[in-house]
Coordinates of C-alpha atoms and ligand atoms in Angstrom, one line a residue:
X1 CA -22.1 -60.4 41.9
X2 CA -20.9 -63.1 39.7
X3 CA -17.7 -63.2 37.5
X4 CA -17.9 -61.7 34.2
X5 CA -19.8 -63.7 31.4
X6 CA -18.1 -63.8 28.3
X7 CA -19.7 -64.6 24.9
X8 CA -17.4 -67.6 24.4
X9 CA -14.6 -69.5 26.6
X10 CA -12.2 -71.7 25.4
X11 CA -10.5 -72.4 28.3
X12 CA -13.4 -74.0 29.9
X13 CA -13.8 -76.6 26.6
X14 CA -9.8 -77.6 26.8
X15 CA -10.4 -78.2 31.1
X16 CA -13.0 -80.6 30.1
X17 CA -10.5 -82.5 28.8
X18 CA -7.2 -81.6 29.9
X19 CA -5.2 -84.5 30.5
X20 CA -5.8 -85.9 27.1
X21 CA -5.3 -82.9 25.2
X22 CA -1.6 -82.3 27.6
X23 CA -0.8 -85.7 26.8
X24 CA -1.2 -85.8 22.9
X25 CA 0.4 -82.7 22.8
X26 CA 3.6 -83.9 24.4
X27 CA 3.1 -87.1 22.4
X28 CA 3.4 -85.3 19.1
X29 CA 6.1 -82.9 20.6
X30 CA 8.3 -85.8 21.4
X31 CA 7.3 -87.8 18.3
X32 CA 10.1 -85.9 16.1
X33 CA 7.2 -85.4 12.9
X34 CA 5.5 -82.2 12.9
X35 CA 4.3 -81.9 9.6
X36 CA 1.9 -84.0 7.5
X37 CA 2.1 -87.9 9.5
X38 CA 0.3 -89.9 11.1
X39 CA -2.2 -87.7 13.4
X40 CA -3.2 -85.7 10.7
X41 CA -3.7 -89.3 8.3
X42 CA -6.0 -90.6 11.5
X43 CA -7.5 -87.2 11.3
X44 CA -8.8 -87.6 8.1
X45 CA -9.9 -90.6 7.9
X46 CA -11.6 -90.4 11.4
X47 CA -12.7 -86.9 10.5
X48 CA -14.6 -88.2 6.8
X49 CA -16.1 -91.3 9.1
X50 CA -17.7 -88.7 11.5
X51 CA -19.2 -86.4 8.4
X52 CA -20.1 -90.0 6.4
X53 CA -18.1 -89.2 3.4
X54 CA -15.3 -91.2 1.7
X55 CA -12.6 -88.5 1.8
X56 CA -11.3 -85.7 4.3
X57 CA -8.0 -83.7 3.5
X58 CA -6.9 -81.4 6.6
X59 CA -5.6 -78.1 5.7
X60 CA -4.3 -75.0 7.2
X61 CA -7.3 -73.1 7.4
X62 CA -11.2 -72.7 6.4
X63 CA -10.4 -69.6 4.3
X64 CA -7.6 -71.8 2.6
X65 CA -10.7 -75.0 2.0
X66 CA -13.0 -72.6 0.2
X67 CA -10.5 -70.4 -2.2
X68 CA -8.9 -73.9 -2.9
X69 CA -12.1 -75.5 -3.2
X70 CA -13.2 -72.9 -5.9
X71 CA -9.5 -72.8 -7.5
X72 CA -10.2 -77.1 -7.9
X73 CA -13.1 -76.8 -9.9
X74 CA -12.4 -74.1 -12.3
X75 CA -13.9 -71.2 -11.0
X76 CA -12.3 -67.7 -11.4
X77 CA -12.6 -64.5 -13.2
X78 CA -15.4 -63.9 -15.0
X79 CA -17.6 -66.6 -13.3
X80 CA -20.4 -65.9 -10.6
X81 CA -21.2 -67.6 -7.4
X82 CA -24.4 -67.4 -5.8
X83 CA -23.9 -67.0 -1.9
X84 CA -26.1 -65.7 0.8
X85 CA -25.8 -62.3 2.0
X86 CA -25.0 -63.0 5.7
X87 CA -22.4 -64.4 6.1
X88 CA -19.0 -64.2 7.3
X89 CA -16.6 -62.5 5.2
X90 CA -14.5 -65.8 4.5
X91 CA -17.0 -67.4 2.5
X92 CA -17.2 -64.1 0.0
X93 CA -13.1 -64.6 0.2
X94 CA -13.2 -67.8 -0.9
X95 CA -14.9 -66.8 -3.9
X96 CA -13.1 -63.6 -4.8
X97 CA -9.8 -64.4 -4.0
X98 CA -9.8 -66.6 -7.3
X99 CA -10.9 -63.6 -9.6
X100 CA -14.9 -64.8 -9.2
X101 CA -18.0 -62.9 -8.9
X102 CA -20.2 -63.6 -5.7
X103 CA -24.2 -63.0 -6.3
X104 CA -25.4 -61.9 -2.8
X105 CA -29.3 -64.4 -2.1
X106 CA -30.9 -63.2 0.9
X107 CA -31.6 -65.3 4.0
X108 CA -34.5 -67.0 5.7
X109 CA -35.6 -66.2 8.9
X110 CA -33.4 -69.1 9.8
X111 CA -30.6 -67.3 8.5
X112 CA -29.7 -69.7 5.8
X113 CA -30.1 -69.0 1.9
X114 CA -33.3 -68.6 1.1
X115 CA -33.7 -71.0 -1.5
X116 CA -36.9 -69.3 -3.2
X117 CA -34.2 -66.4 -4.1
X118 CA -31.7 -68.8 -6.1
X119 CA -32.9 -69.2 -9.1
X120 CA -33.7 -65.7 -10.2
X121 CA -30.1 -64.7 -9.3
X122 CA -28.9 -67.8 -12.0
X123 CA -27.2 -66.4 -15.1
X124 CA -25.0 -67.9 -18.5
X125 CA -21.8 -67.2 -16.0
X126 CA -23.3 -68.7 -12.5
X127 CA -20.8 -71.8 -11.8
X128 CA -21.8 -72.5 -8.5
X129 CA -23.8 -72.1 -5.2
X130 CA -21.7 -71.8 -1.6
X131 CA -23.6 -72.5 0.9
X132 CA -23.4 -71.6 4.7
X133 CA -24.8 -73.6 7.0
X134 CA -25.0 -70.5 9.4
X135 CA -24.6 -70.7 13.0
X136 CA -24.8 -74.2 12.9
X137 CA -27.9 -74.9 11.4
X138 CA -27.8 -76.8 8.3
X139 CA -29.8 -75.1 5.0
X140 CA -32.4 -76.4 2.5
X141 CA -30.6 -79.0 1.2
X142 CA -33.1 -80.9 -0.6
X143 CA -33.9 -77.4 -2.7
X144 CA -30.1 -76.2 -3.1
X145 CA -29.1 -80.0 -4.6
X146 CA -32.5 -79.9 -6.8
X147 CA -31.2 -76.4 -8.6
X148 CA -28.0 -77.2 -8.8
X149 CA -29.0 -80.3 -10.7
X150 CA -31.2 -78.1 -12.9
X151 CA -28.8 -76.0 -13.8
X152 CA -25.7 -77.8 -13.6
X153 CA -24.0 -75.7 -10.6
X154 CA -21.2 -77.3 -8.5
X155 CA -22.0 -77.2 -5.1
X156 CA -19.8 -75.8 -1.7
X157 CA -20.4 -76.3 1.9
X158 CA -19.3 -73.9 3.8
X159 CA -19.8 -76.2 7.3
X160 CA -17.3 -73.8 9.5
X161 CA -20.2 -73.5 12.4
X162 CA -21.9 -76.4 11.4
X163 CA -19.6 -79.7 12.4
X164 CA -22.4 -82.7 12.3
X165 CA -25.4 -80.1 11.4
X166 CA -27.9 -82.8 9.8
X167 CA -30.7 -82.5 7.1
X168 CA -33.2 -84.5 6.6
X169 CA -30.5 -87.1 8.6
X170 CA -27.4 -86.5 6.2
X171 CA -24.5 -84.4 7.2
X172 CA -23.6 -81.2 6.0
X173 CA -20.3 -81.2 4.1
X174 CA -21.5 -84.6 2.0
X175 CA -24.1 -83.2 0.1
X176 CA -22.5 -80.5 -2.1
X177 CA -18.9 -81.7 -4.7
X178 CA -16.8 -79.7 -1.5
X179 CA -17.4 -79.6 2.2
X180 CA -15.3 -76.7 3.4
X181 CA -14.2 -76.8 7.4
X182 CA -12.7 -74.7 10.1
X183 CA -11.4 -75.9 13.0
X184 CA -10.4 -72.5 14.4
X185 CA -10.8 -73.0 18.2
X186 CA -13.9 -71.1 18.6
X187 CA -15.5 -73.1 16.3
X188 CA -17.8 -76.5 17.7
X189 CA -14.7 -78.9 17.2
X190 CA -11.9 -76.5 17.4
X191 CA -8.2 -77.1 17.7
X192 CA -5.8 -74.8 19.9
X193 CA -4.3 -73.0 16.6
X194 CA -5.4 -72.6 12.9
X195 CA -6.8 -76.1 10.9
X196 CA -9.3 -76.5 8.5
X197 CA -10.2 -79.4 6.0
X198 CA -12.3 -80.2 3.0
X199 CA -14.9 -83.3 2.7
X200 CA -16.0 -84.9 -0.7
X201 CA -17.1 -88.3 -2.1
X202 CA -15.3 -87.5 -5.2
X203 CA -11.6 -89.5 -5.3
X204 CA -10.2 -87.1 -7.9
X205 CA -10.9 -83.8 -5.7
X206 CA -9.4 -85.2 -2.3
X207 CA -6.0 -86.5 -4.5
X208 CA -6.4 -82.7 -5.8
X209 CA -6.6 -81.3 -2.6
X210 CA -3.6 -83.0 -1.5
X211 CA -1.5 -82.4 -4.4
X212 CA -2.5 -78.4 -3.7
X213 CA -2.0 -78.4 -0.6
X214 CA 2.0 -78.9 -1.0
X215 CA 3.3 -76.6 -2.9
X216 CA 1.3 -78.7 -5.8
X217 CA 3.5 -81.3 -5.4
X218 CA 2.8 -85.4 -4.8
X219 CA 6.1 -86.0 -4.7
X220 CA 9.0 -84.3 -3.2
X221 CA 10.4 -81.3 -5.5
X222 CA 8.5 -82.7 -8.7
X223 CA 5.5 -79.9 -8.4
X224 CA 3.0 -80.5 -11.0
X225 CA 1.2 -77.4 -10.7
X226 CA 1.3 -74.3 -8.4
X227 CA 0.0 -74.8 -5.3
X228 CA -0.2 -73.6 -1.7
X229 CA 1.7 -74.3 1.7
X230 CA -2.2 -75.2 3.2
X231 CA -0.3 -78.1 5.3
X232 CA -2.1 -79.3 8.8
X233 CA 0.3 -80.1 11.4
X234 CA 0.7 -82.5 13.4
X235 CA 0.1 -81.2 17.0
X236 CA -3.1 -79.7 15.6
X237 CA -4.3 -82.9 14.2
X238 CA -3.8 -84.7 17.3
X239 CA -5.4 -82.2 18.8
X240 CA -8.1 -81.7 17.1
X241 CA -8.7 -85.9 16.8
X242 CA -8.9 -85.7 20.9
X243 CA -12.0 -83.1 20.5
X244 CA -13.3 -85.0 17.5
X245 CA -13.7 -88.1 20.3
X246 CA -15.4 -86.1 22.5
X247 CA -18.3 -84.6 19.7
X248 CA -21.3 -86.2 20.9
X249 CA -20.4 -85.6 24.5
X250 CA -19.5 -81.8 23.5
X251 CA -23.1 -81.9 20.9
X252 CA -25.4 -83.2 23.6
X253 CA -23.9 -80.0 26.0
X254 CA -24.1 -77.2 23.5
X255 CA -27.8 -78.8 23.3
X256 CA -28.9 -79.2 26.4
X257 CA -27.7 -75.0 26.8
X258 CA -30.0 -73.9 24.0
X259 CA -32.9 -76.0 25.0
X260 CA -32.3 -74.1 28.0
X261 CA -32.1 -70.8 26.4
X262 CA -35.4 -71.5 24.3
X263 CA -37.3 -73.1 26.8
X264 CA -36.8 -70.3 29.3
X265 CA -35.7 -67.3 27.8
X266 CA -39.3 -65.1 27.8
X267 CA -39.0 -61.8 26.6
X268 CA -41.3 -59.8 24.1
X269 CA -38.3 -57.5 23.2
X270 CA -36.3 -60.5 22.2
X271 CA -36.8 -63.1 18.8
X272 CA -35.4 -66.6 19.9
X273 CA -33.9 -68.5 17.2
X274 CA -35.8 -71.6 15.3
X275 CA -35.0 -74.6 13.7
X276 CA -36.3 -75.9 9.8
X277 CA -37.9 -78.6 9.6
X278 CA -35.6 -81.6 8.5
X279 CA -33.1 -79.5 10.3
X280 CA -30.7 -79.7 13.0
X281 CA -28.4 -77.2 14.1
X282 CA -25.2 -78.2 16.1
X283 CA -25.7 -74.0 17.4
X284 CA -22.4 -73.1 16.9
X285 CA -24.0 -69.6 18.0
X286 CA -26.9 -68.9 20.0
X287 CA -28.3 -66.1 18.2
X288 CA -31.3 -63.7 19.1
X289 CA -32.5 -60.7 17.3
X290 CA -34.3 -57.3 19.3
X291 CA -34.9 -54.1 17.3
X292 CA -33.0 -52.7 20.6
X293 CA -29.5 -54.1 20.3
X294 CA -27.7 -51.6 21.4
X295 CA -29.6 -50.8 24.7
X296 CA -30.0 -55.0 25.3
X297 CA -25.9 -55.3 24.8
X298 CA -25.1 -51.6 27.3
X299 CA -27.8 -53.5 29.5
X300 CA -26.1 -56.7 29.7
X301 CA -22.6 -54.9 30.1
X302 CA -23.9 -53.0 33.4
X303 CA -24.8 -56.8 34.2
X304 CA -21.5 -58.2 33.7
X305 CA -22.6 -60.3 30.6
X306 CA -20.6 -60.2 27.6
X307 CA -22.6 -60.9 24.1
X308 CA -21.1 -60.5 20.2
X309 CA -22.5 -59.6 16.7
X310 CA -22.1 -62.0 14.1
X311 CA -22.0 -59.9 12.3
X312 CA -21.9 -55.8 12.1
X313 CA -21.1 -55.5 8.5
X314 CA -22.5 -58.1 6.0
X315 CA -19.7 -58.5 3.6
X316 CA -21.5 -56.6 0.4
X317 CA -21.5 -53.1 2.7
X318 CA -17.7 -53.8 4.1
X319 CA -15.1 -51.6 2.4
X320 CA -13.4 -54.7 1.1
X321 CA -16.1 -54.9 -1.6
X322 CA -16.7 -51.4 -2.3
X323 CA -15.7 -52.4 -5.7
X324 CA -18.7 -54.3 -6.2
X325 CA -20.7 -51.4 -6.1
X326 CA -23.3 -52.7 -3.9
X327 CA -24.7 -49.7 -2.3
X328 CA -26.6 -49.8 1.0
X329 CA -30.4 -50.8 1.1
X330 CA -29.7 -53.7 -1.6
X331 CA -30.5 -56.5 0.3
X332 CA -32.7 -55.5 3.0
X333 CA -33.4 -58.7 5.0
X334 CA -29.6 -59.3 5.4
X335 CA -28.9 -55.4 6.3
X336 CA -31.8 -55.9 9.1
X337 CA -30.0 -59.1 10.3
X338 CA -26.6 -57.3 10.8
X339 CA -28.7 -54.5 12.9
X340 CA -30.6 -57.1 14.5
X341 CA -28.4 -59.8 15.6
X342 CA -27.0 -60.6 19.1
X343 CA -24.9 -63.7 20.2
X344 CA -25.5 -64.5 23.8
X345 CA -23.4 -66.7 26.3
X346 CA -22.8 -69.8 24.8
X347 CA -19.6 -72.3 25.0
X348 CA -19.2 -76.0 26.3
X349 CA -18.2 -76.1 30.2
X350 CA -20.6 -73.4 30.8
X351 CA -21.8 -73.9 34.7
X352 CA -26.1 -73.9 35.2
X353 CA -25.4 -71.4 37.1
X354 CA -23.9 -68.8 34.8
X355 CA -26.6 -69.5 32.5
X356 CA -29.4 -69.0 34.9
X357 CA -27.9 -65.8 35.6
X358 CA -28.4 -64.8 31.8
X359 CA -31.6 -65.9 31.5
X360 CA -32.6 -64.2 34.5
X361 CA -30.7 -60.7 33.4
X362 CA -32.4 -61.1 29.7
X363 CA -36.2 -61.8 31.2
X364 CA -35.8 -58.4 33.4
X365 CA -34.6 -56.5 30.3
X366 CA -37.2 -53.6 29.5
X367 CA -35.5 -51.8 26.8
Ligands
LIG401 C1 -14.7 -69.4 10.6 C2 -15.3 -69.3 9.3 C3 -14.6 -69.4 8.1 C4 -13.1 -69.3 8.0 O1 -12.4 -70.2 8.7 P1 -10.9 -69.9 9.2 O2 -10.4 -71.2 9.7 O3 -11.0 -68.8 10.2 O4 -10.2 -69.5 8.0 C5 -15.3 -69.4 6.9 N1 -16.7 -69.4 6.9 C6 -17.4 -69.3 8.0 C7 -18.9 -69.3 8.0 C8 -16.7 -69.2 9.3 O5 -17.5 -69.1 10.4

């Protein structure tokens, strides 16, 4: 029998590129500057270039974009967010950790906001719509920009699974005031630690971001307001700017898998996973649904295959927002989805033949 199958492997996506990623690292280690320098300044510019926008500021984390992204424009107690249901429990963070209400939108089938569902969720207090480009697919853009012109909303990205994710041939994170982004390894360009970073067009927001992101201060010890130690360092960036060399090479492979997967996975017991029109997805996740989850993942255990749920709890039912008094059975389609849901092997440097061994195990399941 083969080796174990695991949902995700990082180790095979730093071998691809070992000896560059070894010999930044002792680069930076024997550069003396380990915080804020050049490789995270290369970063960012080489980073916005990638996305097509004018400005990228790298931070410490995707949770700290979003809640600083939010902070930025104003939006705190007593305001409302509109955000889909399924999604992971950062983005909903991001909103509440600055005193904000979020105003749960069901999803497509594509498992983006369904943007049919904004608009009656728009009140006097609604600031803002964060979107998640889930699983890597990018959303509706076209719709999300038209309402937030409507009705004056700012808009966020929430591009954490959706690095290069086009619509209608423009890249998530340029589209909205705020591109928020997580470079936590597992994510499609990851670095070997925590990073994130925020994209925008807007001059004022980036110089904000950067200000924020040191203790508030844009020069040493005079801090203009109170920020955050949301710093990027320096190994990361260097890092993470060897990966970002490597995206198309790393795109084109996570691709070429899920081609695989949709082309020759067969199974009436099993939903594949589709793509909008005007969309791409950079599938961050390859992610099925089967009313029998639980006898597909025991099934694919006794078969040495590893899958994941993302995710069990959408954020609304999760006991950190019990106070929201959101009760079970309030958004259906999004409750289906969390007991629906399966992640199957998916991860760059995965070998043909592991793959065909999945495909193989999920066409013989019979529930
Ligand atoms: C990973 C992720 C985040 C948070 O990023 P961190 O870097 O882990 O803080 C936010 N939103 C989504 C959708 C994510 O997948």
């Amino acid at each position: 029998m083969m080796d174990r199958i695991m949902p995700n492997r990082l180790d095979r996506g730093f071998e691809l590129y070992q000896e560059e990623f070894e010999s930044k690292a002792i680069e930076v280690l024997r550069s003396g500057w380990y915080v804020l320098g050049k490789e995270v300044e290369l970063f960012e510019q080489e980073f916005a270039q990638y996305i097509g926008c004018k400005y990228c500021v790298g931070l410490a984390s995707g949770l700290d974009a979003l809640w600083i992204a939010f902070r930025i424009l104003g939006i705190g107690v007593g305001d409302e967010v509109i955000v889909q249901g399924n999604t992971y429990i950062a983005s909903v963070m991001g909103i509440t950790m600055n005193g904000a209400t979020p105003i749960f939108v069901e999803p497509d089938e594509y498992h983006n906001m369904d943007t049919c569902k904004i608009e009656e969720k728009i009140t006097s207090k609604t600031k803002a719509i964060l979107v998640v480009h889930l699983y890597g697919q990018a959303a509706n853009m076209e719709e999300i920009v038209r309402i937030s012109k409507k009705y004056e909303l700012k808009v966020v990205e929430d591009c954490a699974q959706s690095h290069g994710a086009k619509y209608k041939g423009q890249i998530t994170g340029t589209f909205g005031d705020i591109g928020c982004f997580s470079f936590y390894p597992s994510k499609n360009i990851g670095a070997f630690g925590d990073a994130g970073a925020i994209t925008t067009n807007n001059k004022e927001i980036a110089e904000e971001f950067k200000v924020f992101r040191n203790y508030g201060s844009e020069k040493r010890y005079h801090n203009k307001i109170i920020g955050a130690n949301s710093r990027l360092d320096e190994l990361q960036a260097g890092l993470l700017r060897v990966r970002l060399s490597h995206a198309s090479e790393l795109q084109k492979e996570r691709e070429e898998l899920c081609v695989s997967y949709l082309d020759e996975v067969r199974n009436e017991k099993i939903i594949l996973p589709s793509i909008r029109n005007h969309a791409t997805s950079v599938w961050h996740q390859f992610v099925i649904r089967t009313k029998e989850r639980e006898r597909l993942i025991a099934y694919l255990e006794e078969h040495n295959i590893g899958s994941i749920i993302h995710y069990p709890i959408p954020p609304h039912l999760s006991e950190a927002y019990q106070y929201l008094n959101l009760t079970k059975g309030v958004l259906p389609i999004t409750e289906t989805f969390a007991q629906e849901v399966l992640s199957i092997p998916l991860y760059n440097g995965m070998k043909k033949e592991e793959q065909r061994y999945v495909i193989e195990k999920l066409n013989q399941f019979r529930g």
